[in-house]
Tab-separated table of C-alpha atoms in Angstrom:
chain	number	residue	atom	x	y	z
G	1	UNK	CA	0.159	-0.235	0.155
G	2	UNK	CA	1.471	3.148	-0.927
G	3	UNK	CA	0.630	5.999	1.564
G	4	UNK	CA	0.577	10.190	0.449
G	5	UNK	CA	1.549	11.745	2.592
G	6	UNK	CA	0.179	15.360	4.354
G	7	UNK	CA	2.751	18.189	4.594
G	8	UNK	CA	3.445	17.949	8.403
G	9	UNK	CA	4.876	14.794	7.194
G	10	UNK	CA	6.842	15.775	4.195
G	11	UNK	CA	8.198	18.413	6.732
G	12	UNK	CA	9.288	15.312	8.984
G	13	UNK	CA	11.426	13.927	6.614
G	14	UNK	CA	13.126	17.413	5.815
G	15	UNK	CA	13.860	16.813	9.099
G	16	UNK	CA	15.341	13.418	9.071
G	17	UNK	CA	17.027	14.212	5.575
G	18	UNK	CA	18.823	16.922	7.268
G	19	UNK	CA	20.329	14.543	9.681
G	20	UNK	CA	21.539	12.084	6.959
G	21	UNK	CA	22.746	15.282	5.132
G	22	UNK	CA	24.721	16.663	8.813
G	23	UNK	CA	26.311	13.057	8.908
G	24	UNK	CA	27.425	12.698	5.006
G	25	UNK	CA	29.173	15.608	5.624
G	26	UNK	CA	30.807	14.527	8.617
G	27	UNK	CA	32.268	11.821	6.211
G	28	UNK	CA	33.126	13.648	3.595
G	29	UNK	CA	34.991	15.465	6.106
G	30	UNK	CA	37.015	11.916	7.115
G	31	UNK	CA	37.315	10.143	4.205
G	32	UNK	CA	41.063	9.150	3.241
G	33	UNK	CA	43.446	7.663	2.728
G	34	UNK	CA	44.721	5.455	5.524
G	35	UNK	CA	41.319	5.198	7.058
G	36	UNK	CA	39.294	2.547	8.823
G	37	UNK	CA	35.275	2.446	7.797
G	38	UNK	CA	34.695	1.487	10.857
G	39	UNK	CA	35.688	5.434	12.764
G	40	UNK	CA	33.421	6.451	9.629
G	41	UNK	CA	30.779	4.607	11.453
G	42	UNK	CA	31.119	5.244	14.797
G	43	UNK	CA	31.248	9.157	13.747
G	44	UNK	CA	28.313	8.739	12.431
G	45	UNK	CA	26.095	6.647	15.599
G	46	UNK	CA	27.678	9.654	17.599
G	47	UNK	CA	26.856	12.302	16.353
G	48	UNK	CA	22.301	10.905	14.212
G	49	UNK	CA	22.740	9.697	19.159
G	50	UNK	CA	23.437	13.119	19.588
G	51	UNK	CA	20.860	14.685	18.073
G	52	UNK	CA	18.131	12.488	19.538
G	53	UNK	CA	18.091	9.900	16.793
G	54	UNK	CA	18.623	6.337	16.399
G	55	UNK	CA	20.599	4.592	13.204
G	56	UNK	CA	18.397	3.178	10.829
G	57	UNK	CA	20.020	0.826	9.786
G	58	UNK	CA	21.043	-1.377	12.895
G	59	UNK	CA	19.746	-4.151	14.047
G	60	UNK	CA	17.535	-4.139	10.766
G	61	UNK	CA	16.186	-6.797	9.090
G	62	UNK	CA	17.927	-11.070	10.124
G	63	UNK	CA	15.741	-13.527	10.467
G	64	UNK	CA	16.022	-16.962	8.223
G	65	UNK	CA	19.926	-16.924	9.027
G	66	UNK	CA	20.296	-13.925	8.630
G	67	UNK	CA	21.523	-11.760	10.819
G	68	UNK	CA	20.270	-7.923	11.683
G	69	UNK	CA	22.298	-5.162	9.378
G	70	UNK	CA	25.510	-4.281	12.669
G	71	UNK	CA	26.663	-0.940	11.760
G	72	UNK	CA	24.902	2.372	11.298
G	73	UNK	CA	26.113	2.924	8.467
G	74	UNK	CA	26.073	0.755	4.494
G	75	UNK	CA	30.697	1.324	3.120
G	76	UNK	CA	29.867	0.227	-0.183
G	77	UNK	CA	34.107	0.051	-1.393
G	78	UNK	CA	34.805	-0.554	-5.241
G	79	UNK	CA	33.118	-3.608	-6.199
G	80	UNK	CA	30.993	-3.532	-3.234
G	81	UNK	CA	27.605	-2.374	-4.974
G	82	UNK	CA	25.397	-1.948	-2.035
G	83	UNK	CA	25.272	-2.864	1.904
G	84	UNK	CA	29.174	-3.052	2.555
G	85	UNK	CA	29.756	-2.834	6.368
G	86	UNK	CA	31.883	-1.226	7.996
G	87	UNK	CA	35.166	-3.184	9.901
G	88	UNK	CA	38.670	-2.527	9.640
G	89	UNK	CA	39.093	-2.066	6.152
G	90	UNK	CA	41.442	0.176	5.231
G	91	UNK	CA	41.385	3.148	2.325
G	92	UNK	CA	43.610	3.306	-0.573
G	93	UNK	CA	44.370	6.939	-2.902
G	94	UNK	CA	42.242	5.620	-5.265
G	95	UNK	CA	39.261	3.166	-4.242
G	96	UNK	CA	35.606	4.611	-4.705
G	97	UNK	CA	33.084	3.872	-2.328
G	98	UNK	CA	29.209	4.667	-1.603
G	99	UNK	CA	28.218	5.742	1.922
G	100	UNK	CA	24.043	5.240	2.585
G	101	UNK	CA	22.605	6.231	5.721
G	102	UNK	CA	18.774	6.181	7.171
G	103	UNK	CA	18.093	7.737	10.705
G	104	UNK	CA	14.603	7.444	12.017
G	105	UNK	CA	13.807	10.950	13.898
G	106	UNK	CA	10.579	11.635	15.432
G	107	UNK	CA	9.211	9.057	14.632
G	108	UNK	CA	10.608	9.729	10.623
G	109	UNK	CA	12.671	8.259	8.168
G	110	UNK	CA	15.504	9.780	6.110
G	111	UNK	CA	17.387	7.840	3.985
G	112	UNK	CA	20.441	8.562	0.760
G	113	UNK	CA	23.686	8.131	-0.235
G	114	UNK	CA	26.265	9.364	-1.547
G	115	UNK	CA	29.663	8.260	-3.452
G	116	UNK	CA	33.401	9.744	-2.397
G	117	UNK	CA	36.081	9.937	-4.572
G	118	UNK	CA	39.766	8.543	-2.032
G	119	UNK	CA	42.135	10.796	-3.177
G	120	UNK	CA	42.668	10.623	-7.186
G	121	UNK	CA	41.143	8.788	-8.620
G	122	UNK	CA	41.173	6.708	-12.112
G	123	UNK	CA	39.538	8.992	-15.452
G	124	UNK	CA	37.468	5.286	-15.817
G	125	UNK	CA	36.047	6.094	-12.349
G	126	UNK	CA	34.965	9.997	-12.615
G	127	UNK	CA	32.956	9.411	-15.140
G	128	UNK	CA	31.088	6.545	-13.775
G	129	UNK	CA	30.358	8.990	-10.263
G	130	UNK	CA	29.250	11.715	-13.187
G	131	UNK	CA	27.361	9.450	-15.613
G	132	UNK	CA	25.714	7.595	-11.823
G	133	UNK	CA	24.840	11.354	-10.610
G	134	UNK	CA	23.569	12.578	-13.342
G	135	UNK	CA	21.339	9.307	-14.625
G	136	UNK	CA	19.711	10.231	-9.821
G	137	UNK	CA	18.135	13.646	-12.092
G	138	UNK	CA	17.491	12.014	-14.899
G	139	UNK	CA	15.242	10.243	-13.020
G	140	UNK	CA	13.908	12.506	-10.634
G	141	UNK	CA	12.669	15.385	-13.608
G	142	UNK	CA	10.286	12.838	-14.643
G	143	UNK	CA	9.577	12.271	-10.307
G	144	UNK	CA	5.634	14.418	-11.249
G	145	UNK	CA	2.285	13.810	-10.524
G	146	UNK	CA	0.834	12.209	-13.157
G	147	UNK	CA	3.948	10.164	-14.682
G	148	UNK	CA	4.442	6.388	-13.591
G	149	UNK	CA	6.896	4.605	-12.368
G	150	UNK	CA	8.351	3.451	-15.911
G	151	UNK	CA	9.479	6.662	-16.714
G	152	UNK	CA	11.706	6.596	-13.530
G	153	UNK	CA	13.861	3.265	-14.079
G	154	UNK	CA	14.228	3.895	-18.345
G	155	UNK	CA	15.645	7.352	-17.997
G	156	UNK	CA	18.251	6.472	-15.639
G	157	UNK	CA	18.328	2.518	-17.867
G	158	UNK	CA	18.687	4.573	-20.981
G	159	UNK	CA	21.413	7.559	-19.571
G	160	UNK	CA	23.473	5.049	-18.479
G	161	UNK	CA	23.517	1.735	-20.165
G	162	UNK	CA	23.206	4.588	-23.380
G	163	UNK	CA	26.579	6.076	-22.034
G	164	UNK	CA	27.976	1.379	-21.455
G	165	UNK	CA	27.239	1.209	-17.463
G	166	UNK	CA	25.313	-1.876	-16.158
G	167	UNK	CA	22.355	-0.799	-14.490
G	168	UNK	CA	21.901	-3.238	-11.059
G	169	UNK	CA	18.455	-4.723	-11.679
G	170	UNK	CA	18.219	-7.452	-7.810
G	171	UNK	CA	18.495	-3.914	-6.054
G	172	UNK	CA	15.662	-0.727	-6.000
G	173	UNK	CA	14.715	2.452	-4.402
G	174	UNK	CA	10.940	2.371	-2.852
G	175	UNK	CA	9.215	4.621	-0.627
G	176	UNK	CA	10.066	6.237	3.221
G	177	UNK	CA	7.915	7.994	5.371
G	178	UNK	CA	6.979	6.924	9.451
G	179	UNK	CA	8.352	3.417	7.733
G	180	UNK	CA	12.235	2.926	6.128
G	181	UNK	CA	11.252	0.537	2.907
G	182	UNK	CA	7.187	1.599	2.027
G	183	UNK	CA	6.029	1.028	-0.890
G	184	UNK	CA	6.542	1.706	-4.372
G	185	UNK	CA	9.796	-0.226	-5.464
G	186	UNK	CA	11.163	1.982	-7.303
G	187	UNK	CA	13.246	0.251	-10.576
G	188	UNK	CA	16.562	2.314	-11.549
G	189	UNK	CA	15.105	0.765	-15.346
G	190	UNK	CA	11.486	0.086	-17.283
G	191	UNK	CA	9.547	1.145	-19.311
G	192	UNK	CA	8.320	4.693	-20.595
G	193	UNK	CA	4.340	5.134	-19.635
G	194	UNK	CA	4.132	1.810	-17.475
G	195	UNK	CA	3.449	1.091	-13.370
G	196	UNK	CA	2.321	3.205	-10.582
G	197	UNK	CA	0.901	6.274	-11.635
G	198	UNK	CA	2.736	9.449	-9.768
G	199	UNK	CA	0.771	10.511	-7.362
G	200	UNK	CA	0.820	14.215	-4.907
G	201	UNK	CA	1.956	13.526	-2.062
G	202	UNK	CA	4.146	10.268	-2.776
G	203	UNK	CA	7.993	10.681	-0.859
G	204	UNK	CA	9.876	7.775	-2.454
G	205	UNK	CA	14.200	7.356	-2.428
G	206	UNK	CA	15.431	7.203	-6.075
G	207	UNK	CA	18.941	5.508	-6.029
G	208	UNK	CA	20.880	4.903	-9.665
G	209	UNK	CA	23.105	1.786	-8.281
G	210	UNK	CA	25.223	1.466	-11.367
G	211	UNK	CA	28.453	-0.550	-12.008
G	212	UNK	CA	30.905	0.430	-14.629
G	213	UNK	CA	30.990	-3.120	-16.259
G	214	UNK	CA	27.937	-5.761	-15.679
G	215	UNK	CA	24.858	-5.195	-13.949
G	216	UNK	CA	24.871	-8.898	-12.788
G	217	UNK	CA	25.908	-9.373	-9.172
G	218	UNK	CA	25.910	-11.240	-6.274
G	219	UNK	CA	26.663	-11.449	-2.575
G	220	UNK	CA	28.832	-12.255	0.802
G	221	UNK	CA	28.315	-15.334	2.775
G	222	UNK	CA	26.938	-11.995	5.422
G	223	UNK	CA	23.976	-12.235	3.271
G	224	UNK	CA	24.920	-8.463	2.674
G	225	UNK	CA	27.451	-7.326	1.103
G	226	UNK	CA	26.220	-7.012	-2.731
G	227	UNK	CA	29.097	-7.086	-5.175
G	228	UNK	CA	29.717	-6.978	-9.003
G	229	UNK	CA	30.137	-10.169	-10.311
G	230	UNK	CA	33.094	-8.905	-12.813
G	231	UNK	CA	35.123	-7.295	-9.835
G	232	UNK	CA	34.271	-4.359	-11.763
G	233	UNK	CA	33.691	-1.117	-9.505
G	234	UNK	CA	29.961	0.122	-8.574
G	235	UNK	CA	28.412	4.201	-7.900
G	236	UNK	CA	25.905	4.956	-5.748
G	237	UNK	CA	23.366	7.844	-4.889
G	238	UNK	CA	20.149	8.105	-3.652
G	239	UNK	CA	17.403	11.035	-3.111
G	240	UNK	CA	14.291	11.149	-1.259
G	241	UNK	CA	11.879	12.986	-2.765
G	242	UNK	CA	8.383	14.124	-2.629
G	243	UNK	CA	6.437	14.246	-6.045
G	244	UNK	CA	4.680	17.438	-6.905
G	245	UNK	CA	2.670	18.748	-9.448
G	246	UNK	CA	4.523	19.675	-11.841
G	247	UNK	CA	7.714	19.235	-10.762
G	248	UNK	CA	9.772	16.694	-8.442
G	249	UNK	CA	10.653	18.389	-4.901
G	250	UNK	CA	14.133	17.439	-3.791
G	251	UNK	CA	13.914	16.177	0.374
G	252	UNK	CA	17.609	15.502	0.746
G	253	UNK	CA	20.643	17.730	-0.248
G	254	UNK	CA	23.686	16.818	-1.237
G	255	UNK	CA	25.372	20.985	-0.937
G	256	UNK	CA	27.050	20.419	2.159
G	257	UNK	CA	28.632	17.225	1.281
G	258	UNK	CA	29.606	18.869	-1.219
G	259	UNK	CA	30.896	21.904	0.156
G	260	UNK	CA	33.209	20.034	2.646
G	261	UNK	CA	34.627	17.957	-0.728
G	262	UNK	CA	35.185	21.128	-2.148
G	263	UNK	CA	36.142	22.906	1.064
G	264	UNK	CA	39.069	19.990	1.152
G	265	UNK	CA	40.278	20.117	-2.741
G	266	UNK	CA	38.437	16.065	-3.226
G	267	UNK	CA	36.484	15.114	-6.259
G	268	UNK	CA	33.180	16.261	-7.301
G	269	UNK	CA	31.328	14.543	-10.106
G	270	UNK	CA	29.138	17.504	-11.804
G	271	UNK	CA	25.990	16.258	-13.481
G	272	UNK	CA	24.263	19.139	-16.038
G	273	UNK	CA	21.052	20.431	-14.416
G	274	UNK	CA	17.775	19.498	-15.179
G	275	UNK	CA	14.242	20.502	-15.607
G	276	UNK	CA	11.515	19.936	-13.207
G	277	UNK	CA	13.545	19.431	-10.258
G	278	UNK	CA	13.518	21.554	-7.237
G	279	UNK	CA	15.773	21.595	-3.882
């Protein structure tokens, strides 16, 4: 069931998104060669709890032999697409690392992701990040009332596949509200004019997961870590979006994250602005 939100709900989601932005900005200030991924997770959890919120990912899932997710952040390095578990892994020069953060604040969830460059990265990986990020905005530009879910997925798919990248099909975006994962599922592939029609005040997470090679993925024995089947890198960007008439409203923001990166001279992928998107 898809839950339409009122303006109070959307304001609550926006506040939760702002906290995720604070966390990812802290990560942006810490990501560098030599940092252990669990240090990023520790800093994130401390900040989340200091704001009276809780980490939405920590303890999530489990059952059927799968252990609940053990951390506050998903930290996915190089060939890990999503759901990487923070541990003693040390970030190295040339890595790319996706960091996904979820929080619950005052009963509303925030959830979005950003892919960081660790030091100097290759031109191939710079292009991967730029294409993935641009595809996010291509999807968002189709997330307004009267469009359909297939329009979002089609925009992401055609942008990325037309440039030679693999679009992961085994994982999708989702609705968000008073639960972390709500209906509808938001795929990164699809057919124009197909799927559920978008209505004002639907709130969704659009999150392209794009591979430099094959679209195929595999899951590690831990049951969480998803990797590219060919070992090539992947990138992942995610925004929280409220569907509006004639446009999409982005509830999350990369602004402070990227300001922190630029202050350090770090790489920032620069997508071209698209119509029908507001932030």
